[in-house]
PDB file of C-alpha atoms in Angstrom:
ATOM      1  CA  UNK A1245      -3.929  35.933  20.333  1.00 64.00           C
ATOM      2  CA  UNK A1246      -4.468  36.573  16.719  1.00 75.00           C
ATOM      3  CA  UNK A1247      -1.325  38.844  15.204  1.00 79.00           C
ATOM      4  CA  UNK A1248      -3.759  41.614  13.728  1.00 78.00           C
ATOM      5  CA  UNK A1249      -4.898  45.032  14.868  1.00 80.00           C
ATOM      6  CA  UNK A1250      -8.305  45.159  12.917  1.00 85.00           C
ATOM      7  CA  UNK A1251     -10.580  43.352  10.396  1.00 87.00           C
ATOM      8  CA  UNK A1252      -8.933  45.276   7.899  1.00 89.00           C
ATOM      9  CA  UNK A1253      -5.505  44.136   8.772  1.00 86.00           C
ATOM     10  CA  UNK A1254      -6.872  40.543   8.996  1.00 85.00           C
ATOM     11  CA  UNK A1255      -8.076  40.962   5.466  1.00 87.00           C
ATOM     12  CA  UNK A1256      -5.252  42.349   3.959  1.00 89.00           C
ATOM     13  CA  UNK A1257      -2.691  40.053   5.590  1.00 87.00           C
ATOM     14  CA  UNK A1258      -4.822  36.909   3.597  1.00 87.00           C
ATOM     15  CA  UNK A1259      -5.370  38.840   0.556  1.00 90.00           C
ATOM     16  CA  UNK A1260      -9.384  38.708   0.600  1.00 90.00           C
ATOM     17  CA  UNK A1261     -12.610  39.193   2.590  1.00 93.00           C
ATOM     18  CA  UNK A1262     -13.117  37.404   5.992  1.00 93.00           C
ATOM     19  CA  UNK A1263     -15.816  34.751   5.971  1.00 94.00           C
ATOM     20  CA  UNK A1264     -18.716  35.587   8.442  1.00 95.00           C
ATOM     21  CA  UNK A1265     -17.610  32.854  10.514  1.00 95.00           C
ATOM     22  CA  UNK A1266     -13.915  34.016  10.419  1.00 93.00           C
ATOM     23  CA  UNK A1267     -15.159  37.307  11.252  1.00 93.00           C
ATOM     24  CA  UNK A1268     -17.194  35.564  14.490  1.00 95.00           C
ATOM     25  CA  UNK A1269     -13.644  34.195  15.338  1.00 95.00           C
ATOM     26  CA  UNK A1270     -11.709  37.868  14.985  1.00 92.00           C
ATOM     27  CA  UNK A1271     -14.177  39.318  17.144  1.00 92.00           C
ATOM     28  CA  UNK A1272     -14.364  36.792  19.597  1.00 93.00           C
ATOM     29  CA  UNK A1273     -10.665  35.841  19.816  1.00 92.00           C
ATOM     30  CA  UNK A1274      -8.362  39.035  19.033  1.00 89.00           C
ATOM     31  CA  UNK A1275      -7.610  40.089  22.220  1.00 88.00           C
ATOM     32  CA  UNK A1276      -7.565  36.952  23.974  1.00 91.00           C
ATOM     33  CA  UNK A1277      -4.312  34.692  24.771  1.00 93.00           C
ATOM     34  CA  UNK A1278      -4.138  30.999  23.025  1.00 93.00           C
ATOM     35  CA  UNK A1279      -4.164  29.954  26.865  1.00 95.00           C
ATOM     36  CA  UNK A1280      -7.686  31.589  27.554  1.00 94.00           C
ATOM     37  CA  UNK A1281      -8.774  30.067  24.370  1.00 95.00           C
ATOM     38  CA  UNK A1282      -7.767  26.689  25.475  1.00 95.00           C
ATOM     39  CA  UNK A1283      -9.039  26.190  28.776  1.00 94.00           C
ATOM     40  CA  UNK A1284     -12.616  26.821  27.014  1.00 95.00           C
ATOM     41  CA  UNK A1285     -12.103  23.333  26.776  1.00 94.00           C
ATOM     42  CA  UNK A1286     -13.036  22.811  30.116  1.00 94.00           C
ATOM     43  CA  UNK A1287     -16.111  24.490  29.216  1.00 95.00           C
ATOM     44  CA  UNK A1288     -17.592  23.146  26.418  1.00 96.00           C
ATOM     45  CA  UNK A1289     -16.552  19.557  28.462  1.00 95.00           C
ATOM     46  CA  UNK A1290     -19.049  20.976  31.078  1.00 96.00           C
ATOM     47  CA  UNK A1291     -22.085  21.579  29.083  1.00 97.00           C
ATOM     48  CA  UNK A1292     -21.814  18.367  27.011  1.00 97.00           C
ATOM     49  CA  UNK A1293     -21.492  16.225  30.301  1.00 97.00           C
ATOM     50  CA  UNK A1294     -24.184  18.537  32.122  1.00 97.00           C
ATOM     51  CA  UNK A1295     -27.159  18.794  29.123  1.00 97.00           C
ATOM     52  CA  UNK A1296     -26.393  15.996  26.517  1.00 97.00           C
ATOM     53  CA  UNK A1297     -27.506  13.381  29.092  1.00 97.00           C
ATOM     54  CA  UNK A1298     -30.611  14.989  30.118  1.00 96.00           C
ATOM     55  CA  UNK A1299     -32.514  13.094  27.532  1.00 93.00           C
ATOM     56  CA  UNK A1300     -31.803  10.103  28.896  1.00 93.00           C
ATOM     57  CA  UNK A1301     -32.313  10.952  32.284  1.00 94.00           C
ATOM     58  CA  UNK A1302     -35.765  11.806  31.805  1.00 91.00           C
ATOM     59  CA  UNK A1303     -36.613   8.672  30.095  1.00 90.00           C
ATOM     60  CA  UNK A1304     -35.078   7.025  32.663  1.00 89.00           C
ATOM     61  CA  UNK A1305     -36.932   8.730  35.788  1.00 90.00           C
ATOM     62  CA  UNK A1306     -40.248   8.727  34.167  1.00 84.00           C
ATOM     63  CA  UNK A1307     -40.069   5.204  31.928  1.00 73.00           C
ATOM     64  CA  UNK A1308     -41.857   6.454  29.310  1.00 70.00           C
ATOM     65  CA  UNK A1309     -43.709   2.976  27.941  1.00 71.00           C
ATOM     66  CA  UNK A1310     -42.764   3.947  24.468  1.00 76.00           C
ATOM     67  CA  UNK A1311     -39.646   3.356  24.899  1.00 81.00           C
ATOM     68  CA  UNK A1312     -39.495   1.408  27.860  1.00 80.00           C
ATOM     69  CA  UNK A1313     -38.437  -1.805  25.060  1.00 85.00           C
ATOM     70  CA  UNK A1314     -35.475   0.065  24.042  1.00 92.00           C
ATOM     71  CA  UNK A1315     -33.724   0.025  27.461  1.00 93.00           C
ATOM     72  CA  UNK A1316     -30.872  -2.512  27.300  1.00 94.00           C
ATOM     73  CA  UNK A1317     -31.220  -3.297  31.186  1.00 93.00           C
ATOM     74  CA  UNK A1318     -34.867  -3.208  32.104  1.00 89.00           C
ATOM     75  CA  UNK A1319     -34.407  -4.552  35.341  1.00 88.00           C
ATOM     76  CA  UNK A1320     -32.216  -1.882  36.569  1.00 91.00           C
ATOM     77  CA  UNK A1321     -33.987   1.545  37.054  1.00 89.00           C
ATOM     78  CA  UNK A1322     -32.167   4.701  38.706  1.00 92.00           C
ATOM     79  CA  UNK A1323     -33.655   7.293  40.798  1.00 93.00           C
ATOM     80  CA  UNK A1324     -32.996  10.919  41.006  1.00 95.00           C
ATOM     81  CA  UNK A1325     -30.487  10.664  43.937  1.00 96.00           C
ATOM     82  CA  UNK A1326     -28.930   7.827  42.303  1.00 96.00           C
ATOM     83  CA  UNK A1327     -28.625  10.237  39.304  1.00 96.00           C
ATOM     84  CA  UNK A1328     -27.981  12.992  41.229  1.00 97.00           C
ATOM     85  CA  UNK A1329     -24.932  12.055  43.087  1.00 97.00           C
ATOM     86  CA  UNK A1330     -23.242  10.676  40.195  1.00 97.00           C
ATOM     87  CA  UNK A1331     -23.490  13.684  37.992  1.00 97.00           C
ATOM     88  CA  UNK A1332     -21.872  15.592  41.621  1.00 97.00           C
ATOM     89  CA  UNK A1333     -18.928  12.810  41.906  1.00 97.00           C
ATOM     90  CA  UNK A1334     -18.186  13.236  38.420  1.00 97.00           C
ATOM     91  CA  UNK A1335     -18.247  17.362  38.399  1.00 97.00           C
ATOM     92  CA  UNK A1336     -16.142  17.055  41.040  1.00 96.00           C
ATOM     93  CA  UNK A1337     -12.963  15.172  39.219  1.00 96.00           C
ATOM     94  CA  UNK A1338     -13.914  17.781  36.543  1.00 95.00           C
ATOM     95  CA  UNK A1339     -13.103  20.505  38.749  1.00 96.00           C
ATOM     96  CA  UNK A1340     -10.039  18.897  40.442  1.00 96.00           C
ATOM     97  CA  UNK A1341      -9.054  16.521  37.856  1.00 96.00           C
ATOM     98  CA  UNK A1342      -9.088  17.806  34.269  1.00 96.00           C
ATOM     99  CA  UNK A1343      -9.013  21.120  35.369  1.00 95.00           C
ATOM    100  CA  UNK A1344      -5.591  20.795  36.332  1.00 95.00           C
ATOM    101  CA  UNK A1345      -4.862  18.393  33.530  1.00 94.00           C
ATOM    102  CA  UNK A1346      -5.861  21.187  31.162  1.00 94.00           C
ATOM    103  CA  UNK A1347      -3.902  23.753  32.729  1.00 92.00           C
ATOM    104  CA  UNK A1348      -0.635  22.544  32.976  1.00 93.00           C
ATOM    105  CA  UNK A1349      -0.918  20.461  29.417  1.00 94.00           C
ATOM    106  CA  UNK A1350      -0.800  23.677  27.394  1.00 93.00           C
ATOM    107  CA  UNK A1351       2.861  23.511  26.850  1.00 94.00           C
ATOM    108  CA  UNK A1352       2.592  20.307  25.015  1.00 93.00           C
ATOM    109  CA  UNK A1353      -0.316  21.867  23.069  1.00 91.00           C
ATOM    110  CA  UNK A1354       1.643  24.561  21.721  1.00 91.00           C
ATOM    111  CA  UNK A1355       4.636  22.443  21.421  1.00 94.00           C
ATOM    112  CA  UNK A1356       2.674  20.210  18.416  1.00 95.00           C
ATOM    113  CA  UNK A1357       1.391  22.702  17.352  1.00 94.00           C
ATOM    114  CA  UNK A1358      -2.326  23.860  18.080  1.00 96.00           C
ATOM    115  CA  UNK A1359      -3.257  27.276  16.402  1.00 94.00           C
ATOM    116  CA  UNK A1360      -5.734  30.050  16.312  1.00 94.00           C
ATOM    117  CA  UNK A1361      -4.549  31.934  13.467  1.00 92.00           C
ATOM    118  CA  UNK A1362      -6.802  32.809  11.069  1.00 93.00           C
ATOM    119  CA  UNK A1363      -7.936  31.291   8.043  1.00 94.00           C
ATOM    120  CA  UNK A1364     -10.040  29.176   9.874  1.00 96.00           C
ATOM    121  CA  UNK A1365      -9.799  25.322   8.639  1.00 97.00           C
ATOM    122  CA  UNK A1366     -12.225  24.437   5.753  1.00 96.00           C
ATOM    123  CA  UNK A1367     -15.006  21.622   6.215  1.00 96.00           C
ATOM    124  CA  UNK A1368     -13.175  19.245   4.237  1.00 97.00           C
ATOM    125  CA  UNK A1369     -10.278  19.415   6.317  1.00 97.00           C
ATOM    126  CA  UNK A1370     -12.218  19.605   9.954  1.00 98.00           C
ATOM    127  CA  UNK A1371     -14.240  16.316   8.855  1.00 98.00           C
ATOM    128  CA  UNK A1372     -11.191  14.253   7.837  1.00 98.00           C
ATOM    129  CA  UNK A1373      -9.012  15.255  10.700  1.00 98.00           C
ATOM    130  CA  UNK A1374     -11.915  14.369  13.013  1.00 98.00           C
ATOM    131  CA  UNK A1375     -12.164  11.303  11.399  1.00 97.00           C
ATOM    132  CA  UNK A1376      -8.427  10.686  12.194  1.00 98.00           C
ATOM    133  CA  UNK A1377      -8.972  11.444  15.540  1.00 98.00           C
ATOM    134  CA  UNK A1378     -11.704   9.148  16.221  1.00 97.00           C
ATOM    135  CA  UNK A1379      -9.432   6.111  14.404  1.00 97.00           C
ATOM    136  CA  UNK A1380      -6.408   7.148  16.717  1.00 97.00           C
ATOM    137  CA  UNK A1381      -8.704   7.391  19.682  1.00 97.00           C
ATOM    138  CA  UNK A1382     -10.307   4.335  19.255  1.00 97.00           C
ATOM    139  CA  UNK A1383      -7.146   2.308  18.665  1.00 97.00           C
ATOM    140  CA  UNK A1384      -5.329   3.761  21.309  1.00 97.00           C
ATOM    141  CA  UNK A1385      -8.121   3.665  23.743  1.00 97.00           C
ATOM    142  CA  UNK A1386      -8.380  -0.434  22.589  1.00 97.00           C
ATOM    143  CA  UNK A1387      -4.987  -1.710  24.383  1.00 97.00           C
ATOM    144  CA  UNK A1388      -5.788   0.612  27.062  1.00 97.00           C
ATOM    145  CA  UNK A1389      -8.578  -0.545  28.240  1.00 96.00           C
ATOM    146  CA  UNK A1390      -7.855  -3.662  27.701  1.00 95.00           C
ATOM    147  CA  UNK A1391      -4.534  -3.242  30.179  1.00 95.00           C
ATOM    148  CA  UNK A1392      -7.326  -1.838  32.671  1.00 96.00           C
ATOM    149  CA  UNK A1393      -8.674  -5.518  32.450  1.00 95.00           C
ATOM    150  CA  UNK A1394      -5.534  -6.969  33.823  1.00 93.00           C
ATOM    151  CA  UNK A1395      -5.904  -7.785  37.317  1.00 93.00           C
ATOM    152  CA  UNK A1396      -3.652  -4.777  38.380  1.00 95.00           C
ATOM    153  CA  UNK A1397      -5.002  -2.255  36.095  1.00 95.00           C
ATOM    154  CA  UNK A1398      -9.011  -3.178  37.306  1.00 95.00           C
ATOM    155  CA  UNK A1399      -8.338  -3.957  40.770  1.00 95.00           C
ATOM    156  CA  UNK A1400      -6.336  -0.669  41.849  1.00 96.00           C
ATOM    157  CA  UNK A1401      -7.987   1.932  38.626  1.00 97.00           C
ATOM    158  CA  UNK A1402     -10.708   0.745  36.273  1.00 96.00           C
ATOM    159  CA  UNK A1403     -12.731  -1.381  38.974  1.00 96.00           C
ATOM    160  CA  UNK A1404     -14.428   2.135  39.882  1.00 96.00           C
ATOM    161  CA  UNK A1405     -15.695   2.723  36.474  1.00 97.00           C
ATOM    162  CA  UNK A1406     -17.761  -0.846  36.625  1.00 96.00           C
ATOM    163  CA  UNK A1407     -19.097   0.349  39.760  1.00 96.00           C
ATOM    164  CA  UNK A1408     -22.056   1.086  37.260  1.00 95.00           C
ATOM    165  CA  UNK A1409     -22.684  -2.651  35.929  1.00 94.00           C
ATOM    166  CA  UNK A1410     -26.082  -0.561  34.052  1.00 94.00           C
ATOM    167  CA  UNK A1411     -24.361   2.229  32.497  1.00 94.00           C
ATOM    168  CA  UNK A1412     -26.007   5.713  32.260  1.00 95.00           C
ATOM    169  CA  UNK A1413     -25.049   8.638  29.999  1.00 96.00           C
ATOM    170  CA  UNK A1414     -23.765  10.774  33.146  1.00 97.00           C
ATOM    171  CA  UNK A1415     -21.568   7.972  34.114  1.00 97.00           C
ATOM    172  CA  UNK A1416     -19.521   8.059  31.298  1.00 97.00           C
ATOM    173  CA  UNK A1417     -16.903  10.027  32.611  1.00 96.00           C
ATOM    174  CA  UNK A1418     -16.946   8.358  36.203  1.00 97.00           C
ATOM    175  CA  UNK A1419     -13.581   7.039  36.733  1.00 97.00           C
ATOM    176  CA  UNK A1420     -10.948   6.735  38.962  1.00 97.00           C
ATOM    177  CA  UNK A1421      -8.505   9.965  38.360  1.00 97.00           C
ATOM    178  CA  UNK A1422      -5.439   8.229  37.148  1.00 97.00           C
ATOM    179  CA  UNK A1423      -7.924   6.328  34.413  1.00 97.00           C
ATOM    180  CA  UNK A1424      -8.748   9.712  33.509  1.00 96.00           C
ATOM    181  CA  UNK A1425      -5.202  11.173  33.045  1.00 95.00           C
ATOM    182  CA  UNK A1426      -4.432   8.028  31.528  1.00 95.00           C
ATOM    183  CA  UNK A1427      -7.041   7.572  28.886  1.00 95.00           C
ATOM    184  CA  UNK A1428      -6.658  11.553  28.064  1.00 93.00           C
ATOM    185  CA  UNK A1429      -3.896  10.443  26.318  1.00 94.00           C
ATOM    186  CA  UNK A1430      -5.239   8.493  23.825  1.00 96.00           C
ATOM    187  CA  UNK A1431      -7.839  11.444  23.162  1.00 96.00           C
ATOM    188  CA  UNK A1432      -4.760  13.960  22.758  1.00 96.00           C
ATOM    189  CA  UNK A1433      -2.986  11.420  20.352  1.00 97.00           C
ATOM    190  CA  UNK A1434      -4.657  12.410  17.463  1.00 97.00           C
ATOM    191  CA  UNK A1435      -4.317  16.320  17.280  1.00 97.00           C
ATOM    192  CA  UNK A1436      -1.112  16.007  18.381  1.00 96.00           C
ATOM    193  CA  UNK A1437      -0.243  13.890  15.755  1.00 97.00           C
ATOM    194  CA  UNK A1438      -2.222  15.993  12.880  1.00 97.00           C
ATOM    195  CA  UNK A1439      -2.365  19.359  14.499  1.00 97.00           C
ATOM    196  CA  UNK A1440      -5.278  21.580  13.731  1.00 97.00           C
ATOM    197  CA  UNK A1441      -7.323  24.273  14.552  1.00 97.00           C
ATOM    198  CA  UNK A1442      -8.301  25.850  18.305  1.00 97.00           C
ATOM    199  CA  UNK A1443     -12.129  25.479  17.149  1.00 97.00           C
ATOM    200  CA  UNK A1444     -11.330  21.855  15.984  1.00 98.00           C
ATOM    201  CA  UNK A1445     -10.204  20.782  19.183  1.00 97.00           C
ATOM    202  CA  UNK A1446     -13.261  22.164  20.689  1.00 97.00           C
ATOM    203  CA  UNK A1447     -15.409  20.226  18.860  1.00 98.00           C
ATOM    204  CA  UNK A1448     -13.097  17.121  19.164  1.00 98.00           C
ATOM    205  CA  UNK A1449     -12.895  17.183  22.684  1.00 97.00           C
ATOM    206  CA  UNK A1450     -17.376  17.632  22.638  1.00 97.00           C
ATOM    207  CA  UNK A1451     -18.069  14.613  19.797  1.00 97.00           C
ATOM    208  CA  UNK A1452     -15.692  12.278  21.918  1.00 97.00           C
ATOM    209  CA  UNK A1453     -17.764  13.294  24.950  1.00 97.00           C
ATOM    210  CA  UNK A1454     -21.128  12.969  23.298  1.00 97.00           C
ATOM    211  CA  UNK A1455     -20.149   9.584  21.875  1.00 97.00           C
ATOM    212  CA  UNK A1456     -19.003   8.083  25.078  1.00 97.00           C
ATOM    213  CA  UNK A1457     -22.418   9.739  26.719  1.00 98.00           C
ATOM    214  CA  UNK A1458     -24.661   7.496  24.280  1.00 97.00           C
ATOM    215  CA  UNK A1459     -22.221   4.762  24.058  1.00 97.00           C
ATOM    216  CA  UNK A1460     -23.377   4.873  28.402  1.00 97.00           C
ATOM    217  CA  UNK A1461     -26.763   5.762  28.022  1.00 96.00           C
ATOM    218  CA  UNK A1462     -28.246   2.801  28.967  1.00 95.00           C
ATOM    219  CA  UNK A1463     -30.736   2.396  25.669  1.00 95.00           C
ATOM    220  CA  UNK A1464     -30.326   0.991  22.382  1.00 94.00           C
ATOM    221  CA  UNK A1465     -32.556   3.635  19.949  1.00 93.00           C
ATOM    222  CA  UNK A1466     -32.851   2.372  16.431  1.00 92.00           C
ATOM    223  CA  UNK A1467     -33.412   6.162  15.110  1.00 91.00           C
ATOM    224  CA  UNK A1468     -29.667   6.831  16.736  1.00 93.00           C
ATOM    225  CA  UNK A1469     -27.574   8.519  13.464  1.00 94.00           C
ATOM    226  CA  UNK A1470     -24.914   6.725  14.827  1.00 94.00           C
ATOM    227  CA  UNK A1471     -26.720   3.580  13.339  1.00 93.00           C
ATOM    228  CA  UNK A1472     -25.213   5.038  10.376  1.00 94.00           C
ATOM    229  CA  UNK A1473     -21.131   4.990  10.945  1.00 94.00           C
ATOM    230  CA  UNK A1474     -19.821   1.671   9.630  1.00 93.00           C
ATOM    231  CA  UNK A1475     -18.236  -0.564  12.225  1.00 94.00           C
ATOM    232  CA  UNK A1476     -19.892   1.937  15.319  1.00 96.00           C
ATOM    233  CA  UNK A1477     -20.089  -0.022  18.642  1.00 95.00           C
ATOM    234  CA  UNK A1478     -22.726   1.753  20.424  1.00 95.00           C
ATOM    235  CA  UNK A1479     -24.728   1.302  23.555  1.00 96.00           C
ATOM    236  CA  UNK A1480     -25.703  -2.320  22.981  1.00 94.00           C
ATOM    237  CA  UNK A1481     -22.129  -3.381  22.422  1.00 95.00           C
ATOM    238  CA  UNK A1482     -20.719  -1.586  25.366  1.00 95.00           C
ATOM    239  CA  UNK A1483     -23.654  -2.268  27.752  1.00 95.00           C
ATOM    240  CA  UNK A1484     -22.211  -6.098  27.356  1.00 94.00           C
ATOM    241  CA  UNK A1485     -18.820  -5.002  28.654  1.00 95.00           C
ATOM    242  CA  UNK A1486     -20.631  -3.365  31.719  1.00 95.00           C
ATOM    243  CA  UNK A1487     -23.105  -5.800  32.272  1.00 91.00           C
ATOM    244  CA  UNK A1488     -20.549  -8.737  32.679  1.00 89.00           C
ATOM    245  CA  UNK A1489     -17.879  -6.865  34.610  1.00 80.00           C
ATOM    246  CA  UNK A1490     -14.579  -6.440  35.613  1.00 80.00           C
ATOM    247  CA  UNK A1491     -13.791 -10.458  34.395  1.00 81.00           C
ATOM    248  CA  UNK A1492     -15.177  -9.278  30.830  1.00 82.00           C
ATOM    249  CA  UNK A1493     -12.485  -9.899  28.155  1.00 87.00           C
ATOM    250  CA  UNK A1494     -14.797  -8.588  25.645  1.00 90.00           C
ATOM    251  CA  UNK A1495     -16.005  -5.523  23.803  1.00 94.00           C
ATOM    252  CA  UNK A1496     -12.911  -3.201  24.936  1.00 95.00           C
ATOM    253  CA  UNK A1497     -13.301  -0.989  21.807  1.00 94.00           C
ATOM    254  CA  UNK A1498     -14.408   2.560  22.693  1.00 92.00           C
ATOM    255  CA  UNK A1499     -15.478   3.508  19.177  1.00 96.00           C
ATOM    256  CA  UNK A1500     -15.399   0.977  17.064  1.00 96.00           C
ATOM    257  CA  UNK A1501     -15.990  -2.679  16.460  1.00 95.00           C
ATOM    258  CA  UNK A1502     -12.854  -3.323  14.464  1.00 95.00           C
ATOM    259  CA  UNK A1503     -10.086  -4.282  17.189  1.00 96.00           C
ATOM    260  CA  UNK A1504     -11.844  -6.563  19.037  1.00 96.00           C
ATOM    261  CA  UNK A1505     -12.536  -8.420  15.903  1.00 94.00           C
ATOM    262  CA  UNK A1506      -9.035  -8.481  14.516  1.00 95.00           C
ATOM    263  CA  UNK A1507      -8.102  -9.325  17.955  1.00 95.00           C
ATOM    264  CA  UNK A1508     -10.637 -11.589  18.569  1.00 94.00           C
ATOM    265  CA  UNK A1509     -12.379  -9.606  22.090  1.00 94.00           C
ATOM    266  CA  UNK A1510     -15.487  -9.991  20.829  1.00 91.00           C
ATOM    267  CA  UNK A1511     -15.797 -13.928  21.087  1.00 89.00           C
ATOM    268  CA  UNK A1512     -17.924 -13.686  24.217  1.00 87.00           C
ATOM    269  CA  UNK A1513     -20.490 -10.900  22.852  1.00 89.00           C
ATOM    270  CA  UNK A1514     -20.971 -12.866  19.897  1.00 87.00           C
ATOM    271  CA  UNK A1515     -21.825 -15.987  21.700  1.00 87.00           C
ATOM    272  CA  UNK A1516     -24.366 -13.966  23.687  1.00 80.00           C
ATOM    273  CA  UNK A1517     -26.078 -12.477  20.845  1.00 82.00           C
ATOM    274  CA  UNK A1518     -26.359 -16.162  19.252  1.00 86.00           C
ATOM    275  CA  UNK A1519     -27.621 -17.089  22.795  1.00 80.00           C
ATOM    276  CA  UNK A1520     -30.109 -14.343  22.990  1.00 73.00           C
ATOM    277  CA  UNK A1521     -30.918 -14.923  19.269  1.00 76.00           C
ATOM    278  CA  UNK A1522     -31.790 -18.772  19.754  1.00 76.00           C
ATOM    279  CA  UNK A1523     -33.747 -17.885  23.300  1.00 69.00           C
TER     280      UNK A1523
END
């Protein structure tokens, strides 16, 4: 809850005039707890997992021909109901899985140090602690993922997660529950080492979820801006880890390509590619 009565008092406690967007933020957030504010997270989680793979869904029911060449797994097509009823397993540890996680995980955000004070951050300082956040994520998320490849870690958690050998964008998020409260921690990493901004962590929380939506979708576009990041995995490179399973010892970055070349995970994707290449 922001610590001013009015617009006036919000001005005059930072010595100038609000921006429009802080003014958006006054209106919107005066009068309502830091707690509220949080568990919008839950929220904007919802819409990204329920509309950003859409697009990919339709290209997938209807195989458009045009792109038909892009799909990374031709052989493999889903229905509706196939669709369907993993978008409803994956609401449901939503509901009864972060849900909770984000309720009772608001001490710790407080605790580092989370605010939603006013000013709000500048660009310069949401783009480079977003780009911390991916780094931290993505490192993090590495060793991870790659202890959910030891036999323990994929026979009694991750193993549910490869049920989809052919990823698709709402499967991204399908996991068994204790993956998910496990690998929330390497997403939480980052702010909580470089705290920042309520509206920061909002759109955090959304790029990490629309990145592991495309990373899942299935196709390999060439107009994807994410073409653009240096060192950016993408579909291609993940849809190897899916497509060879549970005894894959490749490709465990979730972001990047970086670890599993320094830690040479990406021996077995490489020979593929040369394989595909020569064939």
């Amino acid at each position: 809850m922001l610590p001013y009565d009015s617009l006036e008092g919000a001005e005059l406690a930072l010595g100038r005039n609000l921006t429009v967007a802080e003014r958006l933020w006054f209106n919107y957030s005066a009068h309502k707890s830091d707690y509220i504010l949080y568990t919008h997270n839950w929220l904007f989680l919802f819409l990204v997992f329920s509309l950003v793979p859409l697009p990919w869904a339709l290209v997938e029911l209807y195989w458009f021909d045009a792109v038909n060449r892009f799909k990374l797994q031709p052989r493999v097509k889903r229905s509706f109901r196939e669709l369907f009823k993993c978008y409803k397993d994956v609401l449901h540890q939503l509901i009864f899985v972060v849900v909770p996680l984000i309720v009772v995980s608001f001490p710790a955000l407080e605790w580092v140090g989370i605010r939603t004070s006013l000013p709000l951050p500048t660009k310069w300082e949401v783009i480079s602690q977003l780009i911390v956040y991916f780094l931290v994520e993505d490192y993090t998320n590495y060793w991870t993922h790659r202890f959910l490849h030891s036999e323990w870690g994929y026979e009694k958690i991750h193993y549910m997660h490869h049920e989809y050998n052919a990823p698709i964008g709402f499967a991204a998020p399908y996991a068994h529950w204790a993956e998910i409260l496990v690998l929330g921690i390497p997403t939480f990493l980052g702010p909580a080492m470089v705290p920042c901004h309520m509206t920061t962590l909002w759109l955090w929380s959304s790029l990490r979820q629309v990145e592991a939506i495309e990373t899942h979708s299935g196709y390999n576009f060439p107009w994807s801006p994410t073409k653009l990041i240096p060192f950016y995995g993408g579909p291609e490179y993940h849809d190897f880890h899916h497509f060879v399973g549970g005894q894959c010892q490749s490709n465990f970055a979730s972001i990047f390509t970086y670890c599993d070349y320094l830690y040479g995970t990406n021996k077995g994707y490489r020979r593929h590619k040369q394989a595909v290449k020569k064939a």
